Every structure is written in C-alpha cells, then in structure tokens.
Amino acid sequence: MHRESSPGRICIAGHQLLNHGLNKGFPAHASCRTGLRRVIAPLARHDHPTVRKNGVVAIGGDGQVSIGQTIVKSNARKVRRLGGGDVIGGFAGATADAFTLFERLEAKLEQYRGQLMRAAVELAKDWRTDRYLRRLEAMMIVADKEVSLVLTGTGDVLEPEGGVVGIGSGGNYALAAARALADGPLDAEAIVRRALDIAADICVYTNRNVTVETLKSG
C-alpha cells in the first residue's frame, strides 16, 4: 500500500454514536424494531478532529449527546486509546458495532505487535468477508505515531491524501477549519481545539466540552 508522508496530517471524524456507559462509551445512533414500534436511542452528531504536526498527533471530541433536537448529555467522553495507549481511535456508527470493531482491532494490534497498518488491513479483510461483521454500517479513524487511517466496511483502508479527512455528520465544518489552521503557528492540540470551537459555532450538534488526547508522533 502506497503511503505519502506530509508535514502535518489531519483527520476529522464527525461521528454518530450511542452514549453507552456515558463517559466511557462512544455516543451513537441505534434503533430497535419490535413489531411496528421503533425505539430511538440517544443520537450524537459530533466532530473528532485529529491533527499531526511537529512531532505530536492529537485527537479531540466534543461532549454533546442528543435525542432528536434535545440535548441529553453535554460532557460525554468520545476519545479512545487502543493498543496499550499507542493508538487513538474515533468511530461513526452504533455503540455495539463500535465496541465490537474496536475489540477486534485491539486483538489485531496484539497479534501483529502494535503494527497499526497491518492490523487495520487484517481487520478490514474480516470486516468485508465475515458474515456478521459485514452487516455493520460504520467507519473508523485510527492513528498512531506514524500514520492516520480510515477504515470502512467495504474493505477500504485509506491514508488521506495530504493527511486530511472528514467522516460523519458535521465533520466537514471541523475539516475545513483544521485545513485552514494547519499551516499556521498553532500546534496540533491547539488546532484540534480551535477546529472544534469553530465547528460548534456552525453545527448545532457540536458543543464546547472538548476532550483532547495526544501522542508523540514519528
């Protein structure tokens, strides 16, 4: 797989996730059908900008979870570390799907000794071919000290051209902001925070209760 390097890689993930376990889970949209009844679980439309710059990779998320047009939680924690803390991940999809896929990725990282690219490719193969996993409609963004990747249920493992990507609802707002800020004087964490702040000015599903995690980048 060809991979281009760039001075600063940026990934934006605006996710729709069910708030499972509140601060511990990934908020998302989920539904359950029983006869003609449809029960809608909490829905969060939010942004996860990830920025790689000057030896640091940072990922952040806002804290809003809503049902329809009603905010039910404002301080959910949506950033997750994997692989013993060496990988940061974001997700667009339902909670059960999120935990299933991240558990699979954790297992692949252990199997391949922390090699994110190899683990991601093997997960994408399983996701594409496994009868159970291929029913999951989702996208993932993961990053380690060397690479940022987008994984999809269609078998894609993509490193964004120029290191910039946006997925999910509201992701384009933070994506545009981060692109504009990437060549400026701000460091990776500051860009993440500012991009989320700008997205919150535009997107009604994004708030300013921001959580940021950082890693030393290659």
PDB file of C-alpha atoms in Angstrom:
ATOM      1  CA  MET A   1       0.000   0.000   0.000  1.00  0.00           C
ATOM      2  CA  HIS A   2       1.404   3.316  -1.070  1.00  0.00           C
ATOM      3  CA  ARG A   3       1.597   5.925   1.659  1.00  0.00           C
ATOM      4  CA  GLU A   4       2.656   9.529   1.245  1.00  0.00           C
ATOM      5  CA  SER A   5       4.166  11.488   4.080  1.00  0.00           C
ATOM      6  CA  SER A   6       3.357  15.099   4.798  1.00  0.00           C
ATOM      7  CA  PRO A   7       4.491  17.690   7.357  1.00  0.00           C
ATOM      8  CA  GLY A   8       1.124  17.620   9.104  1.00  0.00           C
ATOM      9  CA  ARG A   9      -1.617  15.011   8.747  1.00  0.00           C
ATOM     10  CA  ILE A  10      -5.150  15.914   9.752  1.00  0.00           C
ATOM     11  CA  CYS A  11      -8.149  13.639  10.255  1.00  0.00           C
ATOM     12  CA  ILE A  12     -11.601  14.871  11.134  1.00  0.00           C
ATOM     13  CA  ALA A  13     -14.227  12.425  12.289  1.00  0.00           C
ATOM     14  CA  GLY A  14     -17.718  13.675  12.919  1.00  0.00           C
ATOM     15  CA  HIS A  15     -19.407  10.619  14.411  1.00  0.00           C
ATOM     16  CA  GLN A  16     -22.917   9.429  15.144  1.00  0.00           C
ATOM     17  CA  LEU A  17     -22.615   7.196  18.211  1.00  0.00           C
ATOM     18  CA  LEU A  18     -24.803   5.837  21.011  1.00  0.00           C
ATOM     19  CA  ASN A  19     -23.991   7.029  24.530  1.00  0.00           C
ATOM     20  CA  HIS A  20     -23.320   3.645  26.101  1.00  0.00           C
ATOM     21  CA  GLY A  21     -21.876   3.888  29.571  1.00  0.00           C
ATOM     22  CA  LEU A  22     -21.996   7.695  29.324  1.00  0.00           C
ATOM     23  CA  ASN A  23     -18.421   8.930  29.720  1.00  0.00           C
ATOM     24  CA  LYS A  24     -16.961   5.504  28.949  1.00  0.00           C
ATOM     25  CA  GLY A  25     -18.655   4.825  25.626  1.00  0.00           C
ATOM     26  CA  PHE A  26     -18.963   6.174  22.138  1.00  0.00           C
ATOM     27  CA  PRO A  27     -22.253   8.055  21.735  1.00  0.00           C
ATOM     28  CA  ALA A  28     -24.202   6.816  18.684  1.00  0.00           C
ATOM     29  CA  HIS A  29     -27.453   6.304  16.955  1.00  0.00           C
ATOM     30  CA  ALA A  30     -29.140   2.968  17.460  1.00  0.00           C
ATOM     31  CA  SER A  31     -32.668   1.706  16.957  1.00  0.00           C
ATOM     32  CA  CYS A  32     -34.641  -1.378  17.891  1.00  0.00           C
ATOM     33  CA  ARG A  33     -37.697  -2.537  15.977  1.00  0.00           C
ATOM     34  CA  THR A  34     -40.402  -4.598  17.712  1.00  0.00           C
ATOM     35  CA  GLY A  35     -43.466  -5.068  15.538  1.00  0.00           C
ATOM     36  CA  LEU A  36     -44.442  -1.570  14.459  1.00  0.00           C
ATOM     37  CA  ARG A  37     -42.635   0.132  17.330  1.00  0.00           C
ATOM     38  CA  ARG A  38     -39.274   1.801  16.809  1.00  0.00           C
ATOM     39  CA  VAL A  39     -37.272   2.863  19.851  1.00  0.00           C
ATOM     40  CA  ILE A  40     -34.624   5.502  19.182  1.00  0.00           C
ATOM     41  CA  ALA A  41     -31.585   5.638  21.461  1.00  0.00           C
ATOM     42  CA  PRO A  42     -29.563   8.831  22.121  1.00  0.00           C
ATOM     43  CA  LEU A  43     -28.031  10.320  18.993  1.00  0.00           C
ATOM     44  CA  ALA A  44     -24.793  12.290  18.935  1.00  0.00           C
ATOM     45  CA  ARG A  45     -23.643  14.144  15.851  1.00  0.00           C
ATOM     46  CA  HIS A  46     -20.195  15.445  16.596  1.00  0.00           C
ATOM     47  CA  ASP A  47     -16.672  16.063  15.371  1.00  0.00           C
ATOM     48  CA  HIS A  48     -13.377  14.382  16.169  1.00  0.00           C
ATOM     49  CA  PRO A  49     -10.517  16.358  14.624  1.00  0.00           C
ATOM     50  CA  THR A  50      -7.161  14.594  14.618  1.00  0.00           C
ATOM     51  CA  VAL A  51      -4.070  16.634  13.764  1.00  0.00           C
ATOM     52  CA  ARG A  52      -0.482  15.510  13.264  1.00  0.00           C
ATOM     53  CA  LYS A  53       2.069  18.312  13.424  1.00  0.00           C
ATOM     54  CA  ASN A  54       5.605  18.909  14.683  1.00  0.00           C
ATOM     55  CA  GLY A  55       6.026  15.531  16.341  1.00  0.00           C
ATOM     56  CA  VAL A  56       2.641  15.345  18.042  1.00  0.00           C
ATOM     57  CA  VAL A  57      -0.643  13.747  16.986  1.00  0.00           C
ATOM     58  CA  ALA A  58      -3.766  14.955  18.795  1.00  0.00           C
ATOM     59  CA  ILE A  59      -7.379  13.843  18.678  1.00  0.00           C
ATOM     60  CA  GLY A  60     -10.292  15.605  20.329  1.00  0.00           C
ATOM     61  CA  GLY A  61     -14.024  15.299  20.654  1.00  0.00           C
ATOM     62  CA  ASP A  62     -16.892  17.379  21.939  1.00  0.00           C
ATOM     63  CA  GLY A  63     -19.281  16.144  24.618  1.00  0.00           C
ATOM     64  CA  GLN A  64     -22.779  16.548  23.202  1.00  0.00           C
ATOM     65  CA  VAL A  65     -25.322  13.711  23.013  1.00  0.00           C
ATOM     66  CA  SER A  66     -28.868  14.419  21.854  1.00  0.00           C
ATOM     67  CA  ILE A  67     -32.188  12.756  21.132  1.00  0.00           C
ATOM     68  CA  GLY A  68     -33.698  14.478  18.134  1.00  0.00           C
ATOM     69  CA  GLN A  69     -33.363  18.169  18.881  1.00  0.00           C
ATOM     70  CA  THR A  70     -32.996  17.685  22.647  1.00  0.00           C
ATOM     71  CA  ILE A  71     -29.578  17.615  24.335  1.00  0.00           C
ATOM     72  CA  VAL A  72     -29.469  14.803  26.904  1.00  0.00           C
ATOM     73  CA  LYS A  73     -25.781  14.955  27.791  1.00  0.00           C
ATOM     74  CA  SER A  74     -23.139  17.604  27.306  1.00  0.00           C
ATOM     75  CA  ASN A  75     -19.978  16.033  28.729  1.00  0.00           C
ATOM     76  CA  ALA A  76     -19.680  12.580  27.122  1.00  0.00           C
ATOM     77  CA  ARG A  77     -16.122  11.390  26.531  1.00  0.00           C
ATOM     78  CA  LYS A  78     -15.676  10.347  22.911  1.00  0.00           C
ATOM     79  CA  VAL A  79     -11.932   9.845  22.538  1.00  0.00           C
ATOM     80  CA  ARG A  80     -10.481   6.370  22.999  1.00  0.00           C
ATOM     81  CA  ARG A  81      -6.981   4.935  23.236  1.00  0.00           C
ATOM     82  CA  LEU A  82      -6.138   1.478  21.900  1.00  0.00           C
ATOM     83  CA  GLY A  83      -3.137  -0.803  21.770  1.00  0.00           C
ATOM     84  CA  GLY A  84      -1.865  -0.009  25.240  1.00  0.00           C
ATOM     85  CA  GLY A  85      -2.227   3.723  24.605  1.00  0.00           C
ATOM     86  CA  ASP A  86      -0.222   3.784  21.365  1.00  0.00           C
ATOM     87  CA  VAL A  87      -3.252   4.212  19.075  1.00  0.00           C
ATOM     88  CA  ILE A  88      -6.075   6.763  19.091  1.00  0.00           C
ATOM     89  CA  GLY A  89      -9.423   5.909  17.527  1.00  0.00           C
ATOM     90  CA  GLY A  90     -12.709   7.522  16.513  1.00  0.00           C
ATOM     91  CA  PHE A  91     -15.840   5.882  15.181  1.00  0.00           C
ATOM     92  CA  ALA A  92     -19.034   6.591  13.234  1.00  0.00           C
ATOM     93  CA  GLY A  93     -21.814   4.093  13.873  1.00  0.00           C
ATOM     94  CA  ALA A  94     -23.777   2.304  16.590  1.00  0.00           C
ATOM     95  CA  THR A  95     -22.327   1.573  20.022  1.00  0.00           C
ATOM     96  CA  ALA A  96     -22.474  -2.213  19.823  1.00  0.00           C
ATOM     97  CA  ASP A  97     -20.768  -2.023  16.442  1.00  0.00           C
ATOM     98  CA  ALA A  98     -18.145   0.345  17.858  1.00  0.00           C
ATOM     99  CA  PHE A  99     -17.162  -1.907  20.722  1.00  0.00           C
ATOM    100  CA  THR A 100     -17.162  -4.989  18.501  1.00  0.00           C
ATOM    101  CA  LEU A 101     -14.873  -3.374  15.930  1.00  0.00           C
ATOM    102  CA  PHE A 102     -12.522  -1.802  18.453  1.00  0.00           C
ATOM    103  CA  GLU A 103     -12.226  -5.096  20.317  1.00  0.00           C
ATOM    104  CA  ARG A 104     -11.330  -6.753  17.007  1.00  0.00           C
ATOM    105  CA  LEU A 105      -8.777  -4.039  16.288  1.00  0.00           C
ATOM    106  CA  GLU A 106      -7.273  -4.442  19.768  1.00  0.00           C
ATOM    107  CA  ALA A 107      -6.864  -8.151  19.085  1.00  0.00           C
ATOM    108  CA  LYS A 108      -5.235  -7.465  15.717  1.00  0.00           C
ATOM    109  CA  LEU A 109      -2.834  -4.957  17.274  1.00  0.00           C
ATOM    110  CA  GLU A 110      -1.806  -7.568  19.827  1.00  0.00           C
ATOM    111  CA  GLN A 111      -1.437 -10.221  17.136  1.00  0.00           C
ATOM    112  CA  TYR A 112       0.733  -8.001  14.934  1.00  0.00           C
ATOM    113  CA  ARG A 113       2.782  -6.437  17.745  1.00  0.00           C
ATOM    114  CA  GLY A 114       1.300  -2.959  17.522  1.00  0.00           C
ATOM    115  CA  GLN A 115       1.668  -2.545  13.739  1.00  0.00           C
ATOM    116  CA  LEU A 116      -1.366  -0.381  13.043  1.00  0.00           C
ATOM    117  CA  MET A 117      -1.242  -0.595   9.242  1.00  0.00           C
ATOM    118  CA  ARG A 118      -1.076  -4.400   9.277  1.00  0.00           C
ATOM    119  CA  ALA A 119      -3.747  -4.670  11.973  1.00  0.00           C
ATOM    120  CA  ALA A 120      -6.046  -2.296  10.075  1.00  0.00           C
ATOM    121  CA  VAL A 121      -5.682  -4.227   6.809  1.00  0.00           C
ATOM    122  CA  GLU A 122      -6.435  -7.532   8.525  1.00  0.00           C
ATOM    123  CA  LEU A 123      -9.448  -6.040  10.306  1.00  0.00           C
ATOM    124  CA  ALA A 124     -10.738  -4.629   7.009  1.00  0.00           C
ATOM    125  CA  LYS A 125     -10.465  -8.098   5.451  1.00  0.00           C
ATOM    126  CA  ASP A 126     -12.516  -9.610   8.260  1.00  0.00           C
ATOM    127  CA  TRP A 127     -14.976  -6.733   8.193  1.00  0.00           C
ATOM    128  CA  ARG A 128     -15.515  -7.223   4.471  1.00  0.00           C
ATOM    129  CA  THR A 129     -15.822 -11.025   4.450  1.00  0.00           C
ATOM    130  CA  ASP A 130     -17.235 -12.045   7.841  1.00  0.00           C
ATOM    131  CA  ARG A 131     -20.980 -12.632   7.652  1.00  0.00           C
ATOM    132  CA  TYR A 132     -21.595 -10.890  10.976  1.00  0.00           C
ATOM    133  CA  LEU A 133     -19.133  -8.017  10.690  1.00  0.00           C
ATOM    134  CA  ARG A 134     -20.102  -7.033   7.161  1.00  0.00           C
ATOM    135  CA  ARG A 135     -23.577  -6.109   8.416  1.00  0.00           C
ATOM    136  CA  LEU A 136     -22.078  -3.307  10.486  1.00  0.00           C
ATOM    137  CA  GLU A 137     -22.540   0.042   8.774  1.00  0.00           C
ATOM    138  CA  ALA A 138     -19.730   2.142  10.160  1.00  0.00           C
ATOM    139  CA  MET A 139     -16.470   3.958   9.597  1.00  0.00           C
ATOM    140  CA  MET A 140     -13.396   4.225  11.795  1.00  0.00           C
ATOM    141  CA  ILE A 141     -10.473   6.626  12.025  1.00  0.00           C
ATOM    142  CA  VAL A 142      -7.357   5.423  13.835  1.00  0.00           C
ATOM    143  CA  ALA A 143      -3.933   6.973  14.256  1.00  0.00           C
ATOM    144  CA  ASP A 144      -0.607   6.063  15.812  1.00  0.00           C
ATOM    145  CA  LYS A 145       2.751   7.833  15.872  1.00  0.00           C
ATOM    146  CA  GLU A 146       3.332   7.150  12.161  1.00  0.00           C
ATOM    147  CA  VAL A 147       0.055   7.003  10.241  1.00  0.00           C
ATOM    148  CA  SER A 148      -3.601   8.070  10.224  1.00  0.00           C
ATOM    149  CA  LEU A 149      -6.105   5.701   8.571  1.00  0.00           C
ATOM    150  CA  VAL A 150      -9.767   5.498   7.617  1.00  0.00           C
ATOM    151  CA  LEU A 151     -11.366   2.027   7.735  1.00  0.00           C
ATOM    152  CA  THR A 152     -14.729   1.145   6.203  1.00  0.00           C
ATOM    153  CA  GLY A 153     -16.962  -1.892   5.994  1.00  0.00           C
ATOM    154  CA  THR A 154     -16.364  -2.110   2.249  1.00  0.00           C
ATOM    155  CA  GLY A 155     -12.755  -3.159   2.846  1.00  0.00           C
ATOM    156  CA  ASP A 156     -11.119   0.246   2.441  1.00  0.00           C
ATOM    157  CA  VAL A 157      -8.000   1.164   4.396  1.00  0.00           C
ATOM    158  CA  LEU A 158      -7.140   4.701   3.366  1.00  0.00           C
ATOM    159  CA  GLU A 159      -4.487   7.168   4.343  1.00  0.00           C
ATOM    160  CA  PRO A 160      -5.975  10.511   3.325  1.00  0.00           C
ATOM    161  CA  GLU A 161      -4.268  12.462   0.575  1.00  0.00           C
ATOM    162  CA  GLY A 162      -2.471  15.294   2.281  1.00  0.00           C
ATOM    163  CA  GLY A 163      -3.433  13.742   5.607  1.00  0.00           C
ATOM    164  CA  VAL A 164      -6.878  15.389   5.687  1.00  0.00           C
ATOM    165  CA  VAL A 165     -10.198  13.516   6.042  1.00  0.00           C
ATOM    166  CA  GLY A 166     -13.695  14.067   7.403  1.00  0.00           C
ATOM    167  CA  ILE A 167     -16.358  11.469   8.187  1.00  0.00           C
ATOM    168  CA  GLY A 168     -19.819  11.589   9.684  1.00  0.00           C
ATOM    169  CA  SER A 169     -22.268  14.335  10.480  1.00  0.00           C
ATOM    170  CA  GLY A 170     -20.690  17.738  10.970  1.00  0.00           C
ATOM    171  CA  GLY A 171     -17.207  16.559  10.068  1.00  0.00           C
ATOM    172  CA  ASN A 172     -16.831  18.977   7.175  1.00  0.00           C
ATOM    173  CA  TYR A 173     -17.010  22.020   9.441  1.00  0.00           C
ATOM    174  CA  ALA A 174     -14.079  20.907  11.586  1.00  0.00           C
ATOM    175  CA  LEU A 175     -12.289  19.610   8.499  1.00  0.00           C
ATOM    176  CA  ALA A 176     -12.405  22.997   6.791  1.00  0.00           C
ATOM    177  CA  ALA A 177     -11.292  24.764   9.961  1.00  0.00           C
ATOM    178  CA  ALA A 178      -8.372  22.405  10.548  1.00  0.00           C
ATOM    179  CA  ARG A 179      -7.206  22.719   6.946  1.00  0.00           C
ATOM    180  CA  ALA A 180      -7.165  26.477   7.263  1.00  0.00           C
ATOM    181  CA  LEU A 181      -5.217  26.318  10.522  1.00  0.00           C
ATOM    182  CA  ALA A 182      -2.752  23.546   9.623  1.00  0.00           C
ATOM    183  CA  ASP A 183      -0.098  25.792   8.090  1.00  0.00           C
ATOM    184  CA  GLY A 184      -0.289  28.399  10.827  1.00  0.00           C
ATOM    185  CA  PRO A 185       1.631  28.733  14.102  1.00  0.00           C
ATOM    186  CA  LEU A 186      -0.718  26.632  16.268  1.00  0.00           C
ATOM    187  CA  ASP A 187       0.417  23.212  17.497  1.00  0.00           C
ATOM    188  CA  ALA A 188      -1.579  20.018  16.948  1.00  0.00           C
ATOM    189  CA  GLU A 189      -3.635  20.190  20.129  1.00  0.00           C
ATOM    190  CA  ALA A 190      -4.426  23.878  19.663  1.00  0.00           C
ATOM    191  CA  ILE A 191      -5.606  23.218  16.092  1.00  0.00           C
ATOM    192  CA  VAL A 192      -7.883  20.442  17.324  1.00  0.00           C
ATOM    193  CA  ARG A 193      -9.398  22.690  19.979  1.00  0.00           C
ATOM    194  CA  ARG A 194      -9.843  25.629  17.616  1.00  0.00           C
ATOM    195  CA  ALA A 195     -11.365  23.444  14.878  1.00  0.00           C
ATOM    196  CA  LEU A 196     -13.923  22.096  17.345  1.00  0.00           C
ATOM    197  CA  ASP A 197     -14.644  25.606  18.578  1.00  0.00           C
ATOM    198  CA  ILE A 198     -15.356  26.768  15.022  1.00  0.00           C
ATOM    199  CA  ALA A 199     -17.498  23.696  14.342  1.00  0.00           C
ATOM    200  CA  ALA A 200     -19.506  24.467  17.485  1.00  0.00           C
ATOM    201  CA  ASP A 201     -20.281  27.914  16.068  1.00  0.00           C
ATOM    202  CA  ILE A 202     -21.853  26.295  12.995  1.00  0.00           C
ATOM    203  CA  CYS A 203     -23.127  22.824  13.916  1.00  0.00           C
ATOM    204  CA  VAL A 204     -25.990  22.549  16.423  1.00  0.00           C
ATOM    205  CA  TYR A 205     -24.829  19.037  17.348  1.00  0.00           C
ATOM    206  CA  THR A 206     -21.359  20.170  18.498  1.00  0.00           C
ATOM    207  CA  ASN A 207     -20.592  21.799  21.852  1.00  0.00           C
ATOM    208  CA  ARG A 208     -17.502  23.178  23.569  1.00  0.00           C
ATOM    209  CA  ASN A 209     -16.968  20.493  26.222  1.00  0.00           C
ATOM    210  CA  VAL A 210     -13.830  19.237  24.493  1.00  0.00           C
ATOM    211  CA  THR A 211     -11.600  16.310  25.392  1.00  0.00           C
ATOM    212  CA  VAL A 212      -8.176  16.027  23.700  1.00  0.00           C
ATOM    213  CA  GLU A 213      -5.663  13.160  23.802  1.00  0.00           C
ATOM    214  CA  THR A 214      -2.145  13.440  22.373  1.00  0.00           C
ATOM    215  CA  LEU A 215       0.643  11.087  21.300  1.00  0.00           C
ATOM    216  CA  LYS A 216       4.243  11.712  20.357  1.00  0.00           C
ATOM    217  CA  SER A 217       4.320  11.388  16.573  1.00  0.00           C
ATOM    218  CA  GLY A 218       7.011   9.999  14.298  1.00  0.00           C
TER     219      GLY A 218
END
